[in-house]
Amino acid sequence: MRHGFTLLACAAKRFHGGGEAYSNSSTMFRFLKQRRRQRLRAQPFPPAWRSIITGNLPIFRRLPPEDQAELLGHVQVFLAEKRFEGCSGLELTDEIRVTIAAQACLLLLHRATDYYPELTSILVYPSGYTSYEARHLEGNIWDEGGEPRLGQTARRLGSLVLAWDDAKRGAAHPSDGRNLVLHEFAHQLDYEEFQTDGAPALATRAEYLTWARVMSREFAALQSAGETGTSTVLDTYGATNPAEFFAVVTEAFFERPRALRGRHPELYAQLARFFRQDPSRYSAEATTTP
């Protein structure tokens, strides 16, 4: 069954005019939170952490100096606010925390951000793990079993799960089109909106309508490519549903931007407008497209 982007129906509901009343206490809370974050971003960045980033994330060295500085500031806030937990005997280290945080914060550059507000903790396994859950088949029929995974997150989970070996590999190979951390944190951006529908929080009704038009067409094209075996820049896993499509195109946007821009210029333009970045300027990707 094909899934469609449902934004056209709900876009008008999101921008009905009028302001939202905030109490004095909530206004003060936001002020104090922003001031604390400003202090964190302004702190000297630990040299050992910077060595981890330059060693594990080759893409960092290709960023403009101002982007490097912004990214390091975001990492300071991220590590102060998110809790990391090691699973299956994994002993957490600064390398693990900083490598994951730097990749997650790449998605935040140039934008006003609340640092993944639906997320409180990151659970890190040494490698792939098995997730046990009940899956609905049809009617009253459910299937319980294990499924091998490298990462997962959910709106109501409050946490995000990653396999460390794959998260480190993704950082070390910034142009292969696959990045587990970018994929899972793209889902977190999706959760900042009212629905998990493949659309992050956009500024205006017009932006939602344009996003829906472009993404619906590209999503259908990826489904067709998966059905016919047609070569594509995008991982066909993105044809699963709109939420996975957004996560997959985010990976491609940062890892294979030149190929994505060449094959899907309107899709690339939508992502560039949202992320306020043009990764083709600093990508390590080869100049030829497949």
C-alpha positions as a Python dict, from the first residue, in 0.01 Angstrom:
ca = {
    (1, 'M'): (0, 0, 0),
    (2, 'R'): (137, 338, -96),
    (3, 'H'): (169, 602, 173),
    (4, 'G'): (111, 965, 81),
    (5, 'F'): (220, 1288, 240),
    (6, 'T'): (-74, 1420, 439),
    (7, 'L'): (46, 1778, 464),
    (8, 'L'): (-203, 1932, 224),
    (9, 'A'): (-491, 1848, 454),
    (10, 'C'): (-332, 1973, 773),
    (11, 'A'): (-123, 2267, 656),
    (12, 'A'): (-412, 2513, 682),
    (13, 'K'): (-484, 2403, 1039),
    (14, 'R'): (-132, 2487, 1151),
    (15, 'F'): (-146, 2854, 1062),
    (16, 'H'): (-482, 2982, 1184),
    (17, 'G'): (-356, 3322, 1300),
    (18, 'G'): (-347, 3469, 1647),
    (19, 'G'): (-82, 3442, 1915),
    (20, 'E'): (-32, 3189, 2187),
    (21, 'A'): (-42, 3308, 2545),
    (22, 'Y'): (252, 3222, 2765),
    (23, 'S'): (266, 3264, 3138),
    (24, 'N'): (534, 3475, 3298),
    (25, 'S'): (692, 3160, 3441),
    (26, 'S'): (725, 2989, 3104),
    (27, 'T'): (870, 3307, 2951),
    (28, 'M'): (1128, 3324, 3229),
    (29, 'F'): (1209, 2955, 3183),
    (30, 'R'): (1278, 3007, 2812),
    (31, 'F'): (1492, 3310, 2887),
    (32, 'L'): (1701, 3123, 3143),
    (33, 'K'): (1738, 2824, 2911),
    (34, 'Q'): (1860, 3042, 2626),
    (35, 'R'): (2103, 3226, 2852),
    (36, 'R'): (2244, 2897, 2981),
    (37, 'R'): (2287, 2771, 2626),
    (38, 'Q'): (2463, 3091, 2524),
    (39, 'R'): (2710, 3041, 2809),
    (40, 'L'): (2772, 2680, 2703),
    (41, 'R'): (2833, 2778, 2341),
    (42, 'A'): (3076, 3049, 2452),
    (43, 'Q'): (3289, 2819, 2668),
    (44, 'P'): (3633, 2717, 2536),
    (45, 'F'): (3600, 2389, 2353),
    (46, 'P'): (3806, 2111, 2515),
    (47, 'P'): (4111, 2036, 2295),
    (48, 'A'): (4067, 1662, 2348),
    (49, 'W'): (3711, 1681, 2215),
    (50, 'R'): (3823, 1879, 1912),
    (51, 'S'): (4087, 1615, 1839),
    (52, 'I'): (3814, 1351, 1843),
    (53, 'I'): (3602, 1546, 1597),
    (54, 'T'): (3887, 1622, 1357),
    (55, 'G'): (4001, 1260, 1372),
    (56, 'N'): (3664, 1086, 1346),
    (57, 'L'): (3471, 1331, 1125),
    (58, 'P'): (3672, 1418, 814),
    (59, 'I'): (3382, 1634, 697),
    (60, 'F'): (3452, 1874, 986),
    (61, 'R'): (3783, 1977, 831),
    (62, 'R'): (3602, 2074, 509),
    (63, 'L'): (3353, 2306, 677),
    (64, 'P'): (3407, 2684, 663),
    (65, 'P'): (3567, 2816, 985),
    (66, 'E'): (3245, 2989, 1093),
    (67, 'D'): (3052, 2662, 1055),
    (68, 'Q'): (3318, 2476, 1252),
    (69, 'A'): (3283, 2726, 1537),
    (70, 'E'): (2903, 2703, 1533),
    (71, 'L'): (2913, 2324, 1532),
    (72, 'L'): (3147, 2312, 1832),
    (73, 'G'): (2914, 2543, 2022),
    (74, 'H'): (2617, 2320, 1948),
    (75, 'V'): (2813, 2015, 2065),
    (76, 'Q'): (2873, 2186, 2401),
    (77, 'V'): (2499, 2234, 2451),
    (78, 'F'): (2406, 1890, 2321),
    (79, 'L'): (2644, 1708, 2555),
    (80, 'A'): (2528, 1915, 2852),
    (81, 'E'): (2159, 1842, 2790),
    (82, 'K'): (2142, 1485, 2661),
    (83, 'R'): (2211, 1175, 2868),
    (84, 'F'): (2416, 892, 2715),
    (85, 'E'): (2385, 532, 2833),
    (86, 'G'): (2602, 236, 2736),
    (87, 'C'): (2422, -92, 2664),
    (88, 'S'): (2534, -457, 2646),
    (89, 'G'): (2847, -382, 2845),
    (90, 'L'): (2961, -86, 2636),
    (91, 'E'): (3169, 155, 2843),
    (92, 'L'): (3094, 509, 2738),
    (93, 'T'): (3388, 730, 2644),
    (94, 'D'): (3430, 1087, 2530),
    (95, 'E'): (3500, 951, 2182),
    (96, 'I'): (3156, 790, 2167),
    (97, 'R'): (2969, 1088, 2304),
    (98, 'V'): (3152, 1353, 2102),
    (99, 'T'): (3148, 1160, 1773),
    (100, 'I'): (2773, 1108, 1794),
    (101, 'A'): (2700, 1462, 1913),
    (102, 'A'): (2901, 1623, 1633),
    (103, 'Q'): (2710, 1432, 1365),
    (104, 'A'): (2375, 1513, 1526),
    (105, 'C'): (2464, 1883, 1548),
    (106, 'L'): (2553, 1901, 1179),
    (107, 'L'): (2177, 1909, 1117),
    (108, 'L'): (2139, 2219, 1337),
    (109, 'L'): (2375, 2462, 1163),
    (110, 'H'): (2239, 2801, 1055),
    (111, 'R'): (1895, 2740, 1209),
    (112, 'A'): (1722, 2842, 1529),
    (113, 'T'): (1710, 2521, 1728),
    (114, 'D'): (1577, 2378, 2051),
    (115, 'Y'): (1826, 2089, 2036),
    (116, 'Y'): (1592, 1798, 1965),
    (117, 'P'): (1341, 1880, 2239),
    (118, 'E'): (1164, 1541, 2225),
    (119, 'L'): (1491, 1360, 2302),
    (120, 'T'): (1634, 1305, 2649),
    (121, 'S'): (1874, 1011, 2617),
    (122, 'I'): (2092, 826, 2366),
    (123, 'L'): (2138, 453, 2421),
    (124, 'V'): (2452, 315, 2259),
    (125, 'Y'): (2519, -53, 2184),
    (126, 'P'): (2862, -181, 2080),
    (127, 'S'): (2716, -305, 1749),
    (128, 'G'): (2387, -422, 1602),
    (129, 'Y'): (2127, -542, 1851),
    (130, 'T'): (1794, -722, 1851),
    (131, 'S'): (1476, -528, 1923),
    (132, 'Y'): (1187, -734, 2058),
    (133, 'E'): (839, -598, 2000),
    (134, 'A'): (486, -694, 1900),
    (135, 'R'): (398, -624, 1536),
    (136, 'H'): (41, -592, 1411),
    (137, 'L'): (-32, -818, 1112),
    (138, 'E'): (-407, -787, 1054),
    (139, 'G'): (-729, -783, 1253),
    (140, 'N'): (-658, -919, 1598),
    (141, 'I'): (-343, -1099, 1485),
    (142, 'W'): (-10, -986, 1630),
    (143, 'D'): (336, -1128, 1592),
    (144, 'E'): (599, -1108, 1864),
    (145, 'G'): (963, -1152, 1778),
    (146, 'G'): (1306, -1005, 1748),
    (147, 'E'): (1433, -782, 1470),
    (148, 'P'): (1801, -699, 1413),
    (149, 'R'): (1866, -325, 1415),
    (150, 'L'): (2142, -68, 1403),
    (151, 'G'): (1935, 218, 1542),
    (152, 'Q'): (1586, 334, 1623),
    (153, 'T'): (1386, 612, 1779),
    (154, 'A'): (1021, 702, 1827),
    (155, 'R'): (820, 1009, 1914),
    (156, 'R'): (707, 884, 2255),
    (157, 'L'): (1025, 691, 2329),
    (158, 'G'): (1218, 994, 2455),
    (159, 'S'): (1538, 818, 2358),
    (160, 'L'): (1737, 724, 2052),
    (161, 'V'): (1929, 398, 2007),
    (162, 'L'): (2250, 361, 1805),
    (163, 'A'): (2506, 91, 1727),
    (164, 'W'): (2844, 251, 1800),
    (165, 'D'): (3042, 66, 1531),
    (166, 'D'): (2801, 184, 1261),
    (167, 'A'): (2781, 537, 1401),
    (168, 'K'): (3161, 562, 1391),
    (169, 'R'): (3178, 411, 1042),
    (170, 'G'): (2923, 661, 914),
    (171, 'A'): (3129, 950, 1047),
    (172, 'A'): (3448, 815, 886),
    (173, 'H'): (3289, 777, 539),
    (174, 'P'): (3107, 1105, 474),
    (175, 'S'): (3024, 1046, 108),
    (176, 'D'): (2893, 689, 84),
    (177, 'G'): (2528, 794, 123),
    (178, 'R'): (2478, 612, 452),
    (179, 'N'): (2488, 768, 797),
    (180, 'L'): (2305, 610, 1087),
    (181, 'V'): (2327, 916, 1313),
    (182, 'L'): (2195, 1157, 1050),
    (183, 'H'): (1911, 914, 972),
    (184, 'E'): (1790, 873, 1330),
    (185, 'F'): (1826, 1240, 1418),
    (186, 'A'): (1631, 1335, 1106),
    (187, 'H'): (1345, 1141, 1264),
    (188, 'Q'): (1383, 1360, 1572),
    (189, 'L'): (1343, 1669, 1352),
    (190, 'D'): (1025, 1514, 1214),
    (191, 'Y'): (895, 1474, 1571),
    (192, 'E'): (922, 1848, 1634),
    (193, 'E'): (613, 1889, 1416),
    (194, 'F'): (260, 1782, 1505),
    (195, 'Q'): (267, 1457, 1307),
    (196, 'T'): (531, 1200, 1214),
    (197, 'D'): (467, 1251, 845),
    (198, 'G'): (800, 1324, 683),
    (199, 'A'): (782, 1700, 736),
    (200, 'P'): (989, 1890, 993),
    (201, 'A'): (864, 2213, 1145),
    (202, 'L'): (836, 2473, 869),
    (203, 'A'): (768, 2843, 902),
    (204, 'T'): (462, 2907, 685),
    (205, 'R'): (162, 2739, 529),
    (206, 'A'): (308, 2807, 184),
    (207, 'E'): (626, 2621, 280),
    (208, 'Y'): (421, 2319, 391),
    (209, 'L'): (229, 2316, 65),
    (210, 'T'): (545, 2336, -146),
    (211, 'W'): (712, 2070, 69),
    (212, 'A'): (412, 1840, 25),
    (213, 'R'): (406, 1885, -351),
    (214, 'V'): (776, 1812, -402),
    (215, 'M'): (805, 1534, -145),
    (216, 'S'): (491, 1354, -266),
    (217, 'R'): (624, 1341, -620),
    (218, 'E'): (972, 1230, -516),
    (219, 'F'): (835, 972, -273),
    (220, 'A'): (620, 818, -546),
    (221, 'A'): (920, 814, -782),
    (222, 'L'): (1130, 629, -523),
    (223, 'Q'): (852, 374, -474),
    (224, 'S'): (843, 316, -848),
    (225, 'A'): (1222, 283, -861),
    (226, 'G'): (1208, 19, -589),
    (227, 'E'): (939, -175, -771),
    (228, 'T'): (1116, -168, -1109),
    (229, 'G'): (1474, -198, -988),
    (230, 'T'): (1568, 138, -1140),
    (231, 'S'): (1901, 286, -1029),
    (232, 'T'): (1855, 572, -783),
    (233, 'V'): (2064, 805, -569),
    (234, 'L'): (1835, 736, -275),
    (235, 'D'): (1819, 421, -64),
    (236, 'T'): (1491, 252, -154),
    (237, 'Y'): (1429, 196, 217),
    (238, 'G'): (1299, 553, 198),
    (239, 'A'): (998, 420, 6),
    (240, 'T'): (872, 251, 326),
    (241, 'N'): (676, 558, 440),
    (242, 'P'): (709, 940, 440),
    (243, 'A'): (897, 945, 772),
    (244, 'E'): (1164, 707, 642),
    (245, 'F'): (1175, 903, 317),
    (246, 'F'): (1270, 1222, 502),
    (247, 'A'): (1540, 1037, 698),
    (248, 'V'): (1684, 879, 382),
    (249, 'V'): (1687, 1203, 182),
    (250, 'T'): (1859, 1377, 474),
    (251, 'E'): (2138, 1119, 456),
    (252, 'A'): (2172, 1176, 81),
    (253, 'F'): (2160, 1554, 119),
    (254, 'F'): (2463, 1561, 346),
    (255, 'E'): (2652, 1262, 206),
    (256, 'R'): (2584, 1271, -170),
    (257, 'P'): (2470, 1629, -229),
    (258, 'R'): (2609, 1666, -580),
    (259, 'A'): (2446, 1348, -701),
    (260, 'L'): (2118, 1442, -531),
    (261, 'R'): (2122, 1793, -675),
    (262, 'G'): (2194, 1656, -1023),
    (263, 'R'): (1920, 1392, -1020),
    (264, 'H'): (1662, 1567, -800),
    (265, 'P'): (1714, 1945, -813),
    (266, 'E'): (1377, 2040, -661),
    (267, 'L'): (1420, 1793, -377),
    (268, 'Y'): (1768, 1927, -311),
    (269, 'A'): (1636, 2284, -312),
    (270, 'Q'): (1371, 2199, -52),
    (271, 'L'): (1627, 2043, 179),
    (272, 'A'): (1872, 2328, 127),
    (273, 'R'): (1598, 2576, 217),
    (274, 'F'): (1508, 2388, 535),
    (275, 'F'): (1862, 2309, 655),
    (276, 'R'): (1995, 2645, 530),
    (277, 'Q'): (2302, 2467, 401),
    (278, 'D'): (2457, 2371, 69),
    (279, 'P'): (2667, 2060, 143),
    (280, 'S'): (2777, 2041, -220),
    (281, 'R'): (3018, 2325, -135),
    (282, 'Y'): (3217, 2118, 113),
    (283, 'S'): (3132, 1757, 28),
    (284, 'A'): (3405, 1496, -19),
    (285, 'E'): (3183, 1331, -279),
    (286, 'A'): (3320, 1264, -627),
    (287, 'T'): (3202, 1519, -883),
    (288, 'T'): (3048, 1258, -1113),
    (289, 'T'): (2692, 1137, -1054),
    (290, 'P'): (2589, 773, -1093),
}
